[in-house]
PDB file of C-alpha atoms in Angstrom:
ATOM      1  CA  MET A 696     108.167  73.719 174.638  1.00  0.00           C
ATOM      2  CA  ARG A 697     106.813  75.108 178.290  1.00  0.00           C
ATOM      3  CA  THR A 698     104.325  73.933 179.944  1.00  0.00           C
ATOM      4  CA  LEU A 699     100.462  74.727 180.878  1.00  0.00           C
ATOM      5  CA  ASP A 700     102.020  76.618 183.485  1.00  0.00           C
ATOM      6  CA  GLN A 701     104.980  78.318 182.167  1.00  0.00           C
ATOM      7  CA  GLN A 702     103.618  79.452 179.185  1.00  0.00           C
ATOM      8  CA  THR A 703     100.250  81.301 181.685  1.00  0.00           C
ATOM      9  CA  GLY A 704     100.511  81.046 184.119  1.00  0.00           C
ATOM     10  CA  HIS A 705      97.412  78.355 184.679  1.00  0.00           C
ATOM     11  CA  ARG A 706      97.205  74.509 185.592  1.00  0.00           C
ATOM     12  CA  GLU A 707      94.032  73.937 183.583  1.00  0.00           C
ATOM     13  CA  LEU A 708      92.099  74.450 180.357  1.00  0.00           C
ATOM     14  CA  PRO A 709      88.595  74.653 180.178  1.00  0.00           C
ATOM     15  CA  GLY A 710      86.713  72.345 176.862  1.00  0.00           C
ATOM     16  CA  GLU A 711      83.562  72.338 175.673  1.00  0.00           C
ATOM     17  CA  LYS A 712      82.602  68.759 178.032  1.00  0.00           C
ATOM     18  CA  VAL A 713      86.333  68.545 180.297  1.00  0.00           C
ATOM     19  CA  ILE A 714      89.150  70.755 182.352  1.00  0.00           C
ATOM     20  CA  VAL A 715      92.395  69.468 181.013  1.00  0.00           C
ATOM     21  CA  SER A 716      94.549  70.203 184.146  1.00  0.00           C
ATOM     22  CA  LEU A 717      98.883  70.080 184.918  1.00  0.00           C
ATOM     23  CA  LEU A 718      99.350  67.375 186.298  1.00  0.00           C
ATOM     24  CA  ASN A 719     100.194  68.778 191.023  1.00  0.00           C
ATOM     25  CA  ALA A 720     100.614  68.249 194.188  1.00  0.00           C
ATOM     26  CA  ASP A 721      97.272  69.540 194.758  1.00  0.00           C
ATOM     27  CA  ASN A 722      95.573  66.560 191.385  1.00  0.00           C
ATOM     28  CA  ARG A 723      98.741  64.099 192.067  1.00  0.00           C
ATOM     29  CA  ASP A 724      96.042  61.510 194.571  1.00  0.00           C
ATOM     30  CA  GLU A 725      93.715  61.298 191.915  1.00  0.00           C
ATOM     31  CA  TYR A 726      95.953  61.481 188.639  1.00  0.00           C
ATOM     32  CA  LEU A 727      97.203  58.272 189.837  1.00  0.00           C
ATOM     33  CA  ALA A 728      93.932  57.162 190.997  1.00  0.00           C
ATOM     34  CA  THR A 729      92.553  57.243 186.894  1.00  0.00           C
ATOM     35  CA  TYR A 730      95.641  56.044 185.690  1.00  0.00           C
ATOM     36  CA  LYS A 731      95.769  53.132 187.481  1.00  0.00           C
ATOM     37  CA  THR A 732      92.248  52.080 185.964  1.00  0.00           C
ATOM     38  CA  ALA A 733      92.371  53.916 182.637  1.00  0.00           C
ATOM     39  CA  SER A 734      95.327  53.118 181.071  1.00  0.00           C
ATOM     40  CA  THR A 735      95.842  49.905 178.810  1.00  0.00           C
ATOM     41  CA  PHE A 736      97.720  48.491 181.531  1.00  0.00           C
ATOM     42  CA  ALA A 737      95.960  48.502 184.279  1.00  0.00           C
ATOM     43  CA  ALA A 738      95.252  44.838 184.433  1.00  0.00           C
ATOM     44  CA  ILE A 739      99.290  44.428 184.813  1.00  0.00           C
ATOM     45  CA  TYR A 740      98.292  46.974 187.478  1.00  0.00           C
ATOM     46  CA  GLU A 741      96.526  44.929 189.423  1.00  0.00           C
ATOM     47  CA  LYS A 742      97.841  42.330 189.679  1.00  0.00           C
ATOM     48  CA  SER A 743     101.479  43.341 189.926  1.00  0.00           C
ATOM     49  CA  GLU A 744     101.635  46.120 192.391  1.00  0.00           C
ATOM     50  CA  ASP A 745     105.265  46.182 192.388  1.00  0.00           C
ATOM     51  CA  VAL A 746     104.968  46.985 188.773  1.00  0.00           C
ATOM     52  CA  TRP A 747     102.420  49.639 189.470  1.00  0.00           C
ATOM     53  CA  GLU A 748     104.816  50.639 192.428  1.00  0.00           C
ATOM     54  CA  HIS A 749     107.552  51.534 190.605  1.00  0.00           C
ATOM     55  CA  MET A 750     105.183  53.689 187.672  1.00  0.00           C
ATOM     56  CA  HIS A 751     103.150  55.350 190.872  1.00  0.00           C
ATOM     57  CA  GLN A 752     106.713  56.736 191.926  1.00  0.00           C
ATOM     58  CA  TYR A 753     107.775  57.609 189.481  1.00  0.00           C
ATOM     59  CA  PHE A 754     105.301  59.811 188.301  1.00  0.00           C
ATOM     60  CA  GLY A 755     105.861  63.813 188.037  1.00  0.00           C
ATOM     61  CA  THR A 756     109.793  63.661 189.868  1.00  0.00           C
ATOM     62  CA  ASP A 757     112.548  64.331 188.232  1.00  0.00           C
ATOM     63  CA  LYS A 758     113.113  61.309 185.891  1.00  0.00           C
ATOM     64  CA  ASP A 759     109.137  61.380 185.033  1.00  0.00           C
ATOM     65  CA  PHE A 760     109.895  63.489 181.328  1.00  0.00           C
ATOM     66  CA  ALA A 761     105.937  64.065 180.263  1.00  0.00           C
ATOM     67  CA  VAL A 762     103.685  66.118 180.943  1.00  0.00           C
ATOM     68  CA  ARG A 763     101.083  65.138 182.415  1.00  0.00           C
ATOM     69  CA  TYR A 764      96.907  66.192 183.223  1.00  0.00           C
ATOM     70  CA  LEU A 765      94.051  64.835 184.831  1.00  0.00           C
ATOM     71  CA  ILE A 766      90.762  64.816 182.812  1.00  0.00           C
ATOM     72  CA  LEU A 767      88.073  66.413 184.707  1.00  0.00           C
ATOM     73  CA  GLU A 768      84.532  66.512 183.688  1.00  0.00           C
ATOM     74  CA  LYS A 769      83.819  69.381 183.974  1.00  0.00           C
ATOM     75  CA  ASP A 770      80.253  69.619 185.435  1.00  0.00           C
ATOM     76  CA  ILE A 771      81.471  68.273 189.218  1.00  0.00           C
ATOM     77  CA  ARG A 772      85.276  67.863 188.353  1.00  0.00           C
ATOM     78  CA  THR A 773      84.884  64.544 188.584  1.00  0.00           C
ATOM     79  CA  PRO A 774      88.388  62.365 187.440  1.00  0.00           C
ATOM     80  CA  CYS A 775      87.646  60.548 183.604  1.00  0.00           C
ATOM     81  CA  GLY A 776      90.816  60.408 182.164  1.00  0.00           C
ATOM     82  CA  PHE A 777      94.294  61.383 181.806  1.00  0.00           C
ATOM     83  CA  LEU A 778      96.792  62.801 178.815  1.00  0.00           C
ATOM     84  CA  ASN A 779     100.520  62.967 178.916  1.00  0.00           C
ATOM     85  CA  TYR A 780     102.764  64.205 176.260  1.00  0.00           C
ATOM     86  CA  GLU A 781     106.826  63.581 175.711  1.00  0.00           C
ATOM     87  CA  ASN A 782     108.504  65.345 173.396  1.00  0.00           C
ATOM     88  CA  GLN A 783     109.069  62.630 169.693  1.00  0.00           C
ATOM     89  CA  GLY A 784     111.086  64.548 167.579  1.00  0.00           C
ATOM     90  CA  GLY A 785     110.716  67.514 168.120  1.00  0.00           C
ATOM     91  CA  ASN A 786     107.253  67.657 168.628  1.00  0.00           C
ATOM     92  CA  PRO A 787     105.179  66.415 171.572  1.00  0.00           C
ATOM     93  CA  ALA A 788     103.815  63.000 171.417  1.00  0.00           C
ATOM     94  CA  LEU A 789      99.988  62.463 172.881  1.00  0.00           C
ATOM     95  CA  ASP A 790      99.038  58.832 175.038  1.00  0.00           C
ATOM     96  CA  ILE A 791      95.573  59.411 176.192  1.00  0.00           C
ATOM     97  CA  ALA A 792      92.815  56.909 178.747  1.00  0.00           C
ATOM     98  CA  ILE A 793      89.623  57.101 179.242  1.00  0.00           C
ATOM     99  CA  ALA A 794      88.204  56.054 182.811  1.00  0.00           C
ATOM    100  CA  PRO A 795      85.905  52.892 181.687  1.00  0.00           C
ATOM    101  CA  ALA A 796      83.107  53.874 183.301  1.00  0.00           C
ATOM    102  CA  TYR A 797      83.761  57.803 180.808  1.00  0.00           C
ATOM    103  CA  ARG A 798      83.885  56.366 177.396  1.00  0.00           C
ATOM    104  CA  GLN A 799      81.897  56.695 174.555  1.00  0.00           C
ATOM    105  CA  LYS A 800      81.064  60.110 175.449  1.00  0.00           C
ATOM    106  CA  GLY A 801      82.938  62.474 173.724  1.00  0.00           C
ATOM    107  CA  TYR A 802      85.058  63.302 176.701  1.00  0.00           C
ATOM    108  CA  GLY A 803      88.836  61.498 174.624  1.00  0.00           C
ATOM    109  CA  PHE A 804      87.793  64.050 171.874  1.00  0.00           C
ATOM    110  CA  ASP A 805      87.406  67.441 173.701  1.00  0.00           C
ATOM    111  CA  ALA A 806      90.157  66.554 176.094  1.00  0.00           C
ATOM    112  CA  ALA A 807      93.105  65.940 173.177  1.00  0.00           C
ATOM    113  CA  ARG A 808      90.805  69.272 171.291  1.00  0.00           C
ATOM    114  CA  THR A 809      91.669  71.097 173.900  1.00  0.00           C
ATOM    115  CA  LEU A 810      94.951  70.321 174.780  1.00  0.00           C
ATOM    116  CA  CYS A 811      96.236  70.150 171.114  1.00  0.00           C
ATOM    117  CA  ARG A 812      94.915  73.724 170.166  1.00  0.00           C
ATOM    118  CA  TYR A 813      97.062  74.515 173.388  1.00  0.00           C
ATOM    119  CA  LEU A 814      99.779  72.960 172.590  1.00  0.00           C
ATOM    120  CA  LEU A 815      99.286  74.074 168.774  1.00  0.00           C
ATOM    121  CA  SER A 816      98.881  77.963 169.575  1.00  0.00           C
ATOM    122  CA  GLN A 817     102.619  77.348 170.273  1.00  0.00           C
ATOM    123  CA  ASP A 818     104.405  78.862 168.145  1.00  0.00           C
ATOM    124  CA  ASP A 819     107.066  76.743 167.801  1.00  0.00           C
ATOM    125  CA  LEU A 820     105.324  74.222 167.472  1.00  0.00           C
ATOM    126  CA  GLU A 821     104.997  72.135 164.066  1.00  0.00           C
ATOM    127  CA  LYS A 822     102.972  69.073 164.511  1.00  0.00           C
ATOM    128  CA  ILE A 823     101.500  67.441 167.281  1.00  0.00           C
ATOM    129  CA  ILE A 824     102.319  63.146 166.869  1.00  0.00           C
ATOM    130  CA  TRP A 825      99.310  60.490 167.484  1.00  0.00           C
ATOM    131  CA  ASN A 826     100.392  57.182 168.324  1.00  0.00           C
ATOM    132  CA  VAL A 827      97.837  53.687 168.406  1.00  0.00           C
ATOM    133  CA  LEU A 828      97.693  50.087 168.386  1.00  0.00           C
ATOM    134  CA  PRO A 829      95.112  49.952 164.888  1.00  0.00           C
ATOM    135  CA  SER A 830      92.739  48.290 167.273  1.00  0.00           C
ATOM    136  CA  ASN A 831      91.910  50.987 169.109  1.00  0.00           C
ATOM    137  CA  ILE A 832      89.047  52.952 167.434  1.00  0.00           C
ATOM    138  CA  ALA A 833      88.356  55.436 169.602  1.00  0.00           C
ATOM    139  CA  SER A 834      91.861  57.010 169.480  1.00  0.00           C
ATOM    140  CA  VAL A 835      92.119  56.011 165.794  1.00  0.00           C
ATOM    141  CA  ARG A 836      88.574  58.336 165.767  1.00  0.00           C
ATOM    142  CA  ILE A 837      90.359  60.756 167.562  1.00  0.00           C
ATOM    143  CA  ALA A 838      92.831  61.102 165.714  1.00  0.00           C
ATOM    144  CA  GLU A 839      91.035  61.679 161.971  1.00  0.00           C
ATOM    145  CA  LYS A 840      88.386  63.517 164.300  1.00  0.00           C
ATOM    146  CA  LEU A 841      91.545  65.968 165.246  1.00  0.00           C
ATOM    147  CA  GLY A 842      92.654  66.262 161.751  1.00  0.00           C
ATOM    148  CA  GLY A 843      95.797  63.392 161.908  1.00  0.00           C
ATOM    149  CA  LYS A 844      97.270  62.149 158.803  1.00  0.00           C
ATOM    150  CA  GLN A 845      98.850  58.734 158.933  1.00  0.00           C
ATOM    151  CA  ILE A 846     102.494  59.268 158.491  1.00  0.00           C
ATOM    152  CA  PRO A 847     105.722  57.634 158.142  1.00  0.00           C
ATOM    153  CA  TRP A 848     106.937  57.130 161.991  1.00  0.00           C
ATOM    154  CA  PRO A 849     109.262  54.665 163.904  1.00  0.00           C
ATOM    155  CA  ASP A 850     107.350  51.459 165.442  1.00  0.00           C
ATOM    156  CA  MET A 851     107.028  52.829 169.004  1.00  0.00           C
ATOM    157  CA  ILE A 852     105.998  49.392 170.734  1.00  0.00           C
ATOM    158  CA  SER A 853     109.620  48.142 169.036  1.00  0.00           C
ATOM    159  CA  GLU A 854     111.219  50.578 170.069  1.00  0.00           C
ATOM    160  CA  ALA A 855     110.696  50.421 173.484  1.00  0.00           C
ATOM    161  CA  PHE A 856     110.835  46.341 173.720  1.00  0.00           C
ATOM    162  CA  ASP A 857     114.241  46.741 171.541  1.00  0.00           C
ATOM    163  CA  ALA A 858     115.660  49.360 174.298  1.00  0.00           C
ATOM    164  CA  ALA A 859     114.260  46.813 177.389  1.00  0.00           C
ATOM    165  CA  PHE A 860     114.958  43.894 175.921  1.00  0.00           C
ATOM    166  CA  GLY A 861     117.725  44.160 172.687  1.00  0.00           C
ATOM    167  CA  ASP A 862     116.332  42.398 169.432  1.00  0.00           C
ATOM    168  CA  THR A 863     115.248  38.895 170.234  1.00  0.00           C
ATOM    169  CA  PRO A 864     113.186  37.111 168.425  1.00  0.00           C
ATOM    170  CA  GLU A 865     110.612  36.183 170.679  1.00  0.00           C
ATOM    171  CA  LEU A 866     109.420  39.663 169.875  1.00  0.00           C
ATOM    172  CA  GLU A 867     108.845  39.750 166.408  1.00  0.00           C
ATOM    173  CA  ASP A 868     104.994  39.805 167.140  1.00  0.00           C
ATOM    174  CA  LEU A 869     104.500  42.419 169.000  1.00  0.00           C
ATOM    175  CA  PRO A 870     101.259  44.770 167.142  1.00  0.00           C
ATOM    176  CA  SER A 871     103.072  48.049 165.449  1.00  0.00           C
ATOM    177  CA  THR A 872     101.739  51.668 165.685  1.00  0.00           C
ATOM    178  CA  ILE A 873     100.618  54.368 163.063  1.00  0.00           C
ATOM    179  CA  THR A 874     101.642  57.931 163.903  1.00  0.00           C
ATOM    180  CA  TYR A 875      99.182  60.498 162.650  1.00  0.00           C
ATOM    181  CA  ALA A 876     100.708  64.246 162.732  1.00  0.00           C
ATOM    182  CA  ILE A 877      98.351  66.731 164.067  1.00  0.00           C
ATOM    183  CA  THR A 878      99.457  70.162 162.411  1.00  0.00           C
ATOM    184  CA  GLN A 879      96.090  72.651 163.073  1.00  0.00           C
ATOM    185  CA  ILE A 880      92.852  72.238 164.826  1.00  0.00           C
ATOM    186  CA  GLU A 881      89.529  73.822 163.388  1.00  0.00           C
ATOM    187  CA  LYS A 882      88.356  76.519 165.925  1.00  0.00           C
TER     188      LYS A 882
END
């Protein structure tokens, strides 16, 4: 699957409230600052500069398999979140986070809808994968509002921990993810 600029020559997708901007040299610092504060792992990054430094150096390199976007509030172009995807089973799997000050204002839904519309407009794409922890009510609502239907899918958390640490009994109580498939976005 080609990235936004490879297909259209553009680096931005306009939504109603946001602009979804492909990670590039011009917005990398804004992306990193937003990622550090909006990510599920923000508390870990704040406590461990080593962990943050490792992640910080990884983003946007040849080793980074994610396609990364900065979400900008449309009117004043202020960074308000990020949206990424990686290929899972031939389909993009989305990861989104909105900075605390911008939550519950529709920015996450608008950004996700904007990117999903773009991705689903590609001829070779059948569905978009949306993995979510059941406790993340905002993400569950976005997936469902986008028309996502729950599907059986490997649990991303247990797979990641198994890959990193092997099959260890101490990790049996990890939270499980649920997965939605998004196949079309209404206009």
